[in-house]
């Protein structure tokens, strides 16, 4: 969490209220100069081969791994997630980097096409300068998943981290800049004012991870210059629990995925549709497991749920809960007041789709369970959303569960698990959860301009 003056962002620990550090806000008039120097640097950077660029970044994996605990603790201090999750995020960034670089190198090789009369080479070239704008909920991983593909494709990058986590954003840029030529990766600090200025600047590509509302604004703002845009946005992920599901496993997942990171995950489970036949057992199992959650300072041992990132985020969640109650939802547990930035893990039942909480992203520690008469109704309701990020189906008949999964409108569906795919899968939001995507060969290539050169066959 931060407080801001026009010249300084003061980072405040959301668990304790103590200052963590501060950064200078980048004056808007400096952003064009940063982009201009990134453009200069792009000439030499794009002249290197994909392999040379990747090799330059390979030593960063060990550098991140060596300081994963320190980086993880900074993540916890700035945005509140439990220590194991903060350290896990930084550790994963280090351990995942070699594989990410390998898959970028493999995906961006030129391809050869030919017919009876023409030989064609298809190149994956850079766009130029890429503006990267990221959120606070995974403040190290989100920059990594957008900045690294942009760089390896030969773009230079001007990045703006979230105003809630400027110190982690700075640490990300600092560690990579130990290995990169000057000007290739630059950072600007600030809030949406700086974000908007970066979108308006002379960048060719915007890679954005954040809310649907900001994404809509960016798409409009970038439209005038026909800038390329990749948007990874919010979600309202459904989970369908079929009546042959293993109740304990389904409830374990529902609790983990509704409350992890205090519900502040783009693929949090935000809506649960459970078939009538299994609903009582499932609800009881969820309530039992929620009672075991331990809310507290993420830096303290035993904490499973940290604070919300900021008072504003807490206020948004409490307001949604208040409206849900007014609209007739039943509080099955939680919803008791807590000091500071904490919110009690809350389970709502007695829900229907006229209620706002079944439609708007909550991004907080709330599980919403709705009973349905059959899988047809579950599917209709799960798909009754403009979002389409992740989804989950739980059931023991895999053919039936797969059939349900294939009818869901989300971009990523997990059966008896979360929505993430095997290594090499893209991270992809359907409908209004994404516009373009990253990860896997198809995602990597979105950071490139496809260009073909053809010659007559000899
Ligand atoms: P946000 O949209 O408020 O802010 C994200 C970033 O955009 C910040 O750096 C902010 O300063 C900047 N920004 C805000 N408005 C802008 C504008 N009009 N123009 C340019 N920049 C602007 O989101 P947040 O609160 O930081 O993050 C939470 C949201 O991110 C949730 O909706 C969550 O679902 C989503 N998210 C999505 C993914 C994904 O992979 N799809 C991953 C993480 C988070």
PDB file of N, CA, C and O in Angstrom, residues 45-46 48-54 100-112 121-127 146-155 230 439-451:
ATOM      1  N   UNK A  45      19.987  -3.413 -29.691  1.00  0.00           N
ATOM      2  CA  UNK A  45      19.363  -4.576 -29.034  1.00  0.00           C
ATOM      3  C   UNK A  45      18.691  -5.493 -30.064  1.00  0.00           C
ATOM      4  O   UNK A  45      18.850  -6.702 -30.029  1.00  0.00           O
ATOM      5  N   UNK A  46      17.997  -4.910 -31.027  1.00  0.00           N
ATOM      6  CA  UNK A  46      17.283  -5.747 -32.003  1.00  0.00           C
ATOM      7  C   UNK A  46      18.247  -6.324 -33.044  1.00  0.00           C
ATOM      8  O   UNK A  46      17.887  -7.250 -33.770  1.00  0.00           O
ATOM      9  N   UNK A  48      20.912  -7.887 -32.235  1.00  0.00           N
ATOM     10  CA  UNK A  48      21.382  -9.169 -31.675  1.00  0.00           C
ATOM     11  C   UNK A  48      20.420 -10.281 -32.092  1.00  0.00           C
ATOM     12  O   UNK A  48      19.253 -10.027 -32.408  1.00  0.00           O
ATOM     13  N   UNK A  49      20.915 -11.519 -32.073  1.00  0.00           N
ATOM     14  CA  UNK A  49      20.004 -12.641 -32.369  1.00  0.00           C
ATOM     15  C   UNK A  49      19.156 -12.942 -31.129  1.00  0.00           C
ATOM     16  O   UNK A  49      19.492 -12.534 -30.008  1.00  0.00           O
ATOM     17  N   UNK A  50      18.086 -13.667 -31.347  1.00  0.00           N
ATOM     18  CA  UNK A  50      17.235 -14.088 -30.221  1.00  0.00           C
ATOM     19  C   UNK A  50      18.076 -14.852 -29.193  1.00  0.00           C
ATOM     20  O   UNK A  50      17.939 -14.642 -27.979  1.00  0.00           O
ATOM     21  N   UNK A  51      18.968 -15.730 -29.683  1.00  0.00           N
ATOM     22  CA  UNK A  51      19.802 -16.525 -28.763  1.00  0.00           C
ATOM     23  C   UNK A  51      20.713 -15.608 -27.944  1.00  0.00           C
ATOM     24  O   UNK A  51      20.894 -15.818 -26.747  1.00  0.00           O
ATOM     25  N   UNK A  52      21.306 -14.603 -28.604  1.00  0.00           N
ATOM     26  CA  UNK A  52      22.213 -13.694 -27.878  1.00  0.00           C
ATOM     27  C   UNK A  52      21.462 -12.921 -26.794  1.00  0.00           C
ATOM     28  O   UNK A  52      21.967 -12.736 -25.677  1.00  0.00           O
ATOM     29  N   UNK A  53      20.265 -12.486 -27.129  1.00  0.00           N
ATOM     30  CA  UNK A  53      19.491 -11.745 -26.116  1.00  0.00           C
ATOM     31  C   UNK A  53      19.150 -12.667 -24.940  1.00  0.00           C
ATOM     32  O   UNK A  53      19.272 -12.284 -23.770  1.00  0.00           O
ATOM     33  N   UNK A  54      18.727 -13.888 -25.264  1.00  0.00           N
ATOM     34  CA  UNK A  54      18.357 -14.831 -24.189  1.00  0.00           C
ATOM     35  C   UNK A  54      19.585 -15.159 -23.335  1.00  0.00           C
ATOM     36  O   UNK A  54      19.499 -15.189 -22.095  1.00  0.00           O
ATOM     37  N   UNK A 100      11.499 -20.351 -19.583  1.00  0.00           N
ATOM     38  CA  UNK A 100      10.845 -19.274 -20.333  1.00  0.00           C
ATOM     39  C   UNK A 100      11.745 -18.818 -21.486  1.00  0.00           C
ATOM     40  O   UNK A 100      11.289 -18.649 -22.628  1.00  0.00           O
ATOM     41  N   UNK A 101      13.034 -18.653 -21.195  1.00  0.00           N
ATOM     42  CA  UNK A 101      13.961 -18.216 -22.249  1.00  0.00           C
ATOM     43  C   UNK A 101      14.062 -19.275 -23.354  1.00  0.00           C
ATOM     44  O   UNK A 101      14.028 -18.943 -24.545  1.00  0.00           O
ATOM     45  N   UNK A 102      14.150 -20.553 -22.959  1.00  0.00           N
ATOM     46  CA  UNK A 102      14.226 -21.623 -23.971  1.00  0.00           C
ATOM     47  C   UNK A 102      12.999 -21.599 -24.863  1.00  0.00           C
ATOM     48  O   UNK A 102      13.089 -21.738 -26.085  1.00  0.00           O
ATOM     49  N   UNK A 103      11.844 -21.440 -24.258  1.00  0.00           N
ATOM     50  CA  UNK A 103      10.630 -21.513 -25.070  1.00  0.00           C
ATOM     51  C   UNK A 103      10.502 -20.268 -25.958  1.00  0.00           C
ATOM     52  O   UNK A 103      10.013 -20.352 -27.091  1.00  0.00           O
ATOM     53  N   UNK A 104      11.007 -19.123 -25.491  1.00  0.00           N
ATOM     54  CA  UNK A 104      11.008 -17.924 -26.358  1.00  0.00           C
ATOM     55  C   UNK A 104      11.941 -18.129 -27.552  1.00  0.00           C
ATOM     56  O   UNK A 104      11.572 -17.829 -28.699  1.00  0.00           O
ATOM     57  N   UNK A 105      13.137 -18.654 -27.281  1.00  0.00           N
ATOM     58  CA  UNK A 105      14.100 -18.869 -28.381  1.00  0.00           C
ATOM     59  C   UNK A 105      13.491 -19.817 -29.417  1.00  0.00           C
ATOM     60  O   UNK A 105      13.539 -19.557 -30.626  1.00  0.00           O
ATOM     61  N   UNK A 106      12.861 -20.888 -28.938  1.00  0.00           N
ATOM     62  CA  UNK A 106      12.286 -21.871 -29.882  1.00  0.00           C
ATOM     63  C   UNK A 106      11.118 -21.272 -30.667  1.00  0.00           C
ATOM     64  O   UNK A 106      10.947 -21.547 -31.859  1.00  0.00           O
ATOM     65  N   UNK A 107      10.339 -20.418 -30.025  1.00  0.00           N
ATOM     66  CA  UNK A 107       9.113 -19.902 -30.674  1.00  0.00           C
ATOM     67  C   UNK A 107       9.386 -18.786 -31.667  1.00  0.00           C
ATOM     68  O   UNK A 107       8.534 -18.494 -32.506  1.00  0.00           O
ATOM     69  N   UNK A 108      10.533 -18.124 -31.543  1.00  0.00           N
ATOM     70  CA  UNK A 108      10.766 -16.920 -32.351  1.00  0.00           C
ATOM     71  C   UNK A 108      11.735 -17.157 -33.504  1.00  0.00           C
ATOM     72  O   UNK A 108      12.230 -16.202 -34.124  1.00  0.00           O
ATOM     73  N   UNK A 109      12.016 -18.431 -33.812  1.00  0.00           N
ATOM     74  CA  UNK A 109      12.885 -18.736 -34.957  1.00  0.00           C
ATOM     75  C   UNK A 109      12.155 -18.439 -36.264  1.00  0.00           C
ATOM     76  O   UNK A 109      10.949 -18.663 -36.362  1.00  0.00           O
ATOM     77  N   UNK A 110      12.886 -17.970 -37.293  1.00  0.00           N
ATOM     78  CA  UNK A 110      12.247 -17.768 -38.593  1.00  0.00           C
ATOM     79  C   UNK A 110      11.689 -19.098 -39.125  1.00  0.00           C
ATOM     80  O   UNK A 110      12.209 -20.164 -38.795  1.00  0.00           O
ATOM     81  N   UNK A 111      10.650 -19.007 -39.919  1.00  0.00           N
ATOM     82  CA  UNK A 111      10.056 -20.219 -40.498  1.00  0.00           C
ATOM     83  C   UNK A 111      10.139 -20.146 -42.008  1.00  0.00           C
ATOM     84  O   UNK A 111      10.072 -19.055 -42.590  1.00  0.00           O
ATOM     85  N   UNK A 112      10.242 -21.297 -42.637  1.00  0.00           N
ATOM     86  CA  UNK A 112      10.377 -21.339 -44.094  1.00  0.00           C
ATOM     87  C   UNK A 112       9.098 -21.918 -44.712  1.00  0.00           C
ATOM     88  O   UNK A 112       8.576 -22.922 -44.245  1.00  0.00           O
ATOM     89  N   UNK A 121      10.438 -16.637 -46.290  1.00  0.00           N
ATOM     90  CA  UNK A 121      10.873 -16.756 -44.894  1.00  0.00           C
ATOM     91  C   UNK A 121       9.983 -15.854 -44.044  1.00  0.00           C
ATOM     92  O   UNK A 121       9.753 -14.686 -44.391  1.00  0.00           O
ATOM     93  N   UNK A 122       9.490 -16.428 -42.975  1.00  0.00           N
ATOM     94  CA  UNK A 122       8.610 -15.685 -42.059  1.00  0.00           C
ATOM     95  C   UNK A 122       9.430 -15.351 -40.810  1.00  0.00           C
ATOM     96  O   UNK A 122       9.997 -16.240 -40.175  1.00  0.00           O
ATOM     97  N   UNK A 123       9.529 -14.067 -40.519  1.00  0.00           N
ATOM     98  CA  UNK A 123      10.329 -13.603 -39.366  1.00  0.00           C
ATOM     99  C   UNK A 123       9.410 -13.102 -38.252  1.00  0.00           C
ATOM    100  O   UNK A 123       8.366 -12.492 -38.520  1.00  0.00           O
ATOM    101  N   UNK A 124       9.859 -13.331 -37.013  1.00  0.00           N
ATOM    102  CA  UNK A 124       9.175 -12.737 -35.858  1.00  0.00           C
ATOM    103  C   UNK A 124      10.049 -11.585 -35.374  1.00  0.00           C
ATOM    104  O   UNK A 124      11.007 -11.786 -34.631  1.00  0.00           O
ATOM    105  N   UNK A 125       9.742 -10.383 -35.845  1.00  0.00           N
ATOM    106  CA  UNK A 125      10.556  -9.201 -35.562  1.00  0.00           C
ATOM    107  C   UNK A 125       9.998  -8.398 -34.384  1.00  0.00           C
ATOM    108  O   UNK A 125       8.844  -8.570 -33.987  1.00  0.00           O
ATOM    109  N   UNK A 126      10.820  -7.480 -33.905  1.00  0.00           N
ATOM    110  CA  UNK A 126      10.380  -6.607 -32.804  1.00  0.00           C
ATOM    111  C   UNK A 126       9.435  -5.532 -33.330  1.00  0.00           C
ATOM    112  O   UNK A 126       9.469  -5.181 -34.509  1.00  0.00           O
ATOM    113  N   UNK A 127       8.604  -4.994 -32.426  1.00  0.00           N
ATOM    114  CA  UNK A 127       7.784  -3.826 -32.778  1.00  0.00           C
ATOM    115  C   UNK A 127       8.591  -2.539 -32.641  1.00  0.00           C
ATOM    116  O   UNK A 127       8.453  -1.623 -33.418  1.00  0.00           O
ATOM    117  N   UNK A 146       5.643 -10.413 -18.765  1.00  0.00           N
ATOM    118  CA  UNK A 146       5.397  -9.486 -19.871  1.00  0.00           C
ATOM    119  C   UNK A 146       6.700  -8.851 -20.377  1.00  0.00           C
ATOM    120  O   UNK A 146       6.914  -8.750 -21.586  1.00  0.00           O
ATOM    121  N   UNK A 147       7.574  -8.477 -19.447  1.00  0.00           N
ATOM    122  CA  UNK A 147       8.819  -7.805 -19.849  1.00  0.00           C
ATOM    123  C   UNK A 147       9.742  -8.770 -20.609  1.00  0.00           C
ATOM    124  O   UNK A 147      10.313  -8.403 -21.646  1.00  0.00           O
ATOM    125  N   UNK A 148       9.887 -10.003 -20.110  1.00  0.00           N
ATOM    126  CA  UNK A 148      10.878 -10.926 -20.716  1.00  0.00           C
ATOM    127  C   UNK A 148      10.493 -11.292 -22.163  1.00  0.00           C
ATOM    128  O   UNK A 148      11.344 -11.200 -23.059  1.00  0.00           O
ATOM    129  N   UNK A 149       9.252 -11.668 -22.439  1.00  0.00           N
ATOM    130  CA  UNK A 149       8.902 -11.924 -23.859  1.00  0.00           C
ATOM    131  C   UNK A 149       9.108 -10.696 -24.741  1.00  0.00           C
ATOM    132  O   UNK A 149       9.580 -10.817 -25.877  1.00  0.00           O
ATOM    133  N   UNK A 150       8.780  -9.514 -24.206  1.00  0.00           N
ATOM    134  CA  UNK A 150       8.965  -8.291 -25.008  1.00  0.00           C
ATOM    135  C   UNK A 150      10.445  -8.099 -25.331  1.00  0.00           C
ATOM    136  O   UNK A 150      10.809  -7.819 -26.482  1.00  0.00           O
ATOM    137  N   UNK A 151      11.307  -8.277 -24.337  1.00  0.00           N
ATOM    138  CA  UNK A 151      12.749  -8.068 -24.552  1.00  0.00           C
ATOM    139  C   UNK A 151      13.348  -9.108 -25.495  1.00  0.00           C
ATOM    140  O   UNK A 151      14.098  -8.760 -26.418  1.00  0.00           O
ATOM    141  N   UNK A 152      13.040 -10.362 -25.278  1.00  0.00           N
ATOM    142  CA  UNK A 152      13.668 -11.418 -26.091  1.00  0.00           C
ATOM    143  C   UNK A 152      13.238 -11.288 -27.556  1.00  0.00           C
ATOM    144  O   UNK A 152      13.982 -11.630 -28.470  1.00  0.00           O
ATOM    145  N   UNK A 153      12.052 -10.745 -27.774  1.00  0.00           N
ATOM    146  CA  UNK A 153      11.604 -10.504 -29.157  1.00  0.00           C
ATOM    147  C   UNK A 153      12.365  -9.338 -29.803  1.00  0.00           C
ATOM    148  O   UNK A 153      12.207  -9.101 -31.002  1.00  0.00           O
ATOM    149  N   UNK A 154      13.159  -8.605 -29.023  1.00  0.00           N
ATOM    150  CA  UNK A 154      13.960  -7.516 -29.598  1.00  0.00           C
ATOM    151  C   UNK A 154      13.398  -6.125 -29.342  1.00  0.00           C
ATOM    152  O   UNK A 154      13.933  -5.134 -29.835  1.00  0.00           O
ATOM    153  N   UNK A 155      12.313  -6.066 -28.578  1.00  0.00           N
ATOM    154  CA  UNK A 155      11.798  -4.749 -28.178  1.00  0.00           C
ATOM    155  C   UNK A 155      12.613  -4.247 -26.986  1.00  0.00           C
ATOM    156  O   UNK A 155      13.170  -5.043 -26.224  1.00  0.00           O
ATOM    157  N   UNK A 230      -1.714  -5.757 -25.793  1.00  0.00           N
ATOM    158  CA  UNK A 230      -1.971  -7.077 -25.190  1.00  0.00           C
ATOM    159  C   UNK A 230      -2.520  -6.806 -23.786  1.00  0.00           C
ATOM    160  O   UNK A 230      -1.838  -6.183 -22.966  1.00  0.00           O
ATOM    161  N   UNK A 439       2.435 -16.157 -23.003  1.00  0.00           N
ATOM    162  CA  UNK A 439       2.787 -17.531 -22.654  1.00  0.00           C
ATOM    163  C   UNK A 439       2.605 -18.505 -23.800  1.00  0.00           C
ATOM    164  O   UNK A 439       1.701 -18.348 -24.629  1.00  0.00           O
ATOM    165  N   UNK A 440       3.496 -19.502 -23.854  1.00  0.00           N
ATOM    166  CA  UNK A 440       3.446 -20.490 -24.930  1.00  0.00           C
ATOM    167  C   UNK A 440       3.813 -19.835 -26.258  1.00  0.00           C
ATOM    168  O   UNK A 440       3.846 -18.605 -26.360  1.00  0.00           O
ATOM    169  N   UNK A 441       4.081 -20.624 -27.279  1.00  0.00           N
ATOM    170  CA  UNK A 441       4.509 -20.056 -28.571  1.00  0.00           C
ATOM    171  C   UNK A 441       3.545 -19.009 -29.120  1.00  0.00           C
ATOM    172  O   UNK A 441       3.967 -17.960 -29.609  1.00  0.00           O
ATOM    173  N   UNK A 442       2.239 -19.261 -29.007  1.00  0.00           N
ATOM    174  CA  UNK A 442       1.280 -18.298 -29.562  1.00  0.00           C
ATOM    175  C   UNK A 442       1.318 -16.978 -28.806  1.00  0.00           C
ATOM    176  O   UNK A 442       1.195 -15.900 -29.399  1.00  0.00           O
ATOM    177  N   UNK A 443       1.494 -17.059 -27.485  1.00  0.00           N
ATOM    178  CA  UNK A 443       1.573 -15.840 -26.686  1.00  0.00           C
ATOM    179  C   UNK A 443       2.879 -15.091 -26.932  1.00  0.00           C
ATOM    180  O   UNK A 443       2.891 -13.866 -27.076  1.00  0.00           O
ATOM    181  N   UNK A 444       3.993 -15.831 -26.995  1.00  0.00           N
ATOM    182  CA  UNK A 444       5.296 -15.184 -27.216  1.00  0.00           C
ATOM    183  C   UNK A 444       5.273 -14.356 -28.506  1.00  0.00           C
ATOM    184  O   UNK A 444       5.824 -13.260 -28.571  1.00  0.00           O
ATOM    185  N   UNK A 445       4.626 -14.912 -29.528  1.00  0.00           N
ATOM    186  CA  UNK A 445       4.659 -14.245 -30.844  1.00  0.00           C
ATOM    187  C   UNK A 445       3.810 -12.984 -30.881  1.00  0.00           C
ATOM    188  O   UNK A 445       3.916 -12.200 -31.824  1.00  0.00           O
ATOM    189  N   UNK A 446       2.982 -12.770 -29.868  1.00  0.00           N
ATOM    190  CA  UNK A 446       2.188 -11.541 -29.849  1.00  0.00           C
ATOM    191  C   UNK A 446       3.045 -10.311 -29.528  1.00  0.00           C
ATOM    192  O   UNK A 446       2.604  -9.190 -29.696  1.00  0.00           O
ATOM    193  N   UNK A 447       4.264 -10.566 -29.055  1.00  0.00           N
ATOM    194  CA  UNK A 447       5.182  -9.449 -28.799  1.00  0.00           C
ATOM    195  C   UNK A 447       6.010  -9.140 -30.050  1.00  0.00           C
ATOM    196  O   UNK A 447       6.982  -8.404 -29.980  1.00  0.00           O
ATOM    197  N   UNK A 448       5.632  -9.732 -31.192  1.00  0.00           N
ATOM    198  CA  UNK A 448       6.406  -9.551 -32.424  1.00  0.00           C
ATOM    199  C   UNK A 448       5.538  -9.084 -33.580  1.00  0.00           C
ATOM    200  O   UNK A 448       4.329  -9.328 -33.618  1.00  0.00           O
ATOM    201  N   UNK A 449       6.205  -8.429 -34.515  1.00  0.00           N
ATOM    202  CA  UNK A 449       5.614  -8.118 -35.813  1.00  0.00           C
ATOM    203  C   UNK A 449       6.002  -9.253 -36.758  1.00  0.00           C
ATOM    204  O   UNK A 449       7.186  -9.505 -36.992  1.00  0.00           O
ATOM    205  N   UNK A 450       5.017  -9.932 -37.310  1.00  0.00           N
ATOM    206  CA  UNK A 450       5.310 -10.975 -38.303  1.00  0.00           C
ATOM    207  C   UNK A 450       5.625 -10.285 -39.629  1.00  0.00           C
ATOM    208  O   UNK A 450       4.931  -9.351 -40.042  1.00  0.00           O
ATOM    209  N   UNK A 451       6.712 -10.742 -40.246  1.00  0.00           N
ATOM    210  CA  UNK A 451       7.132 -10.105 -41.512  1.00  0.00           C
ATOM    211  C   UNK A 451       7.589 -11.216 -42.438  1.00  0.00           C
ATOM    212  O   UNK A 451       8.285 -12.141 -41.990  1.00  0.00           O
TER     213      UNK A 451
END
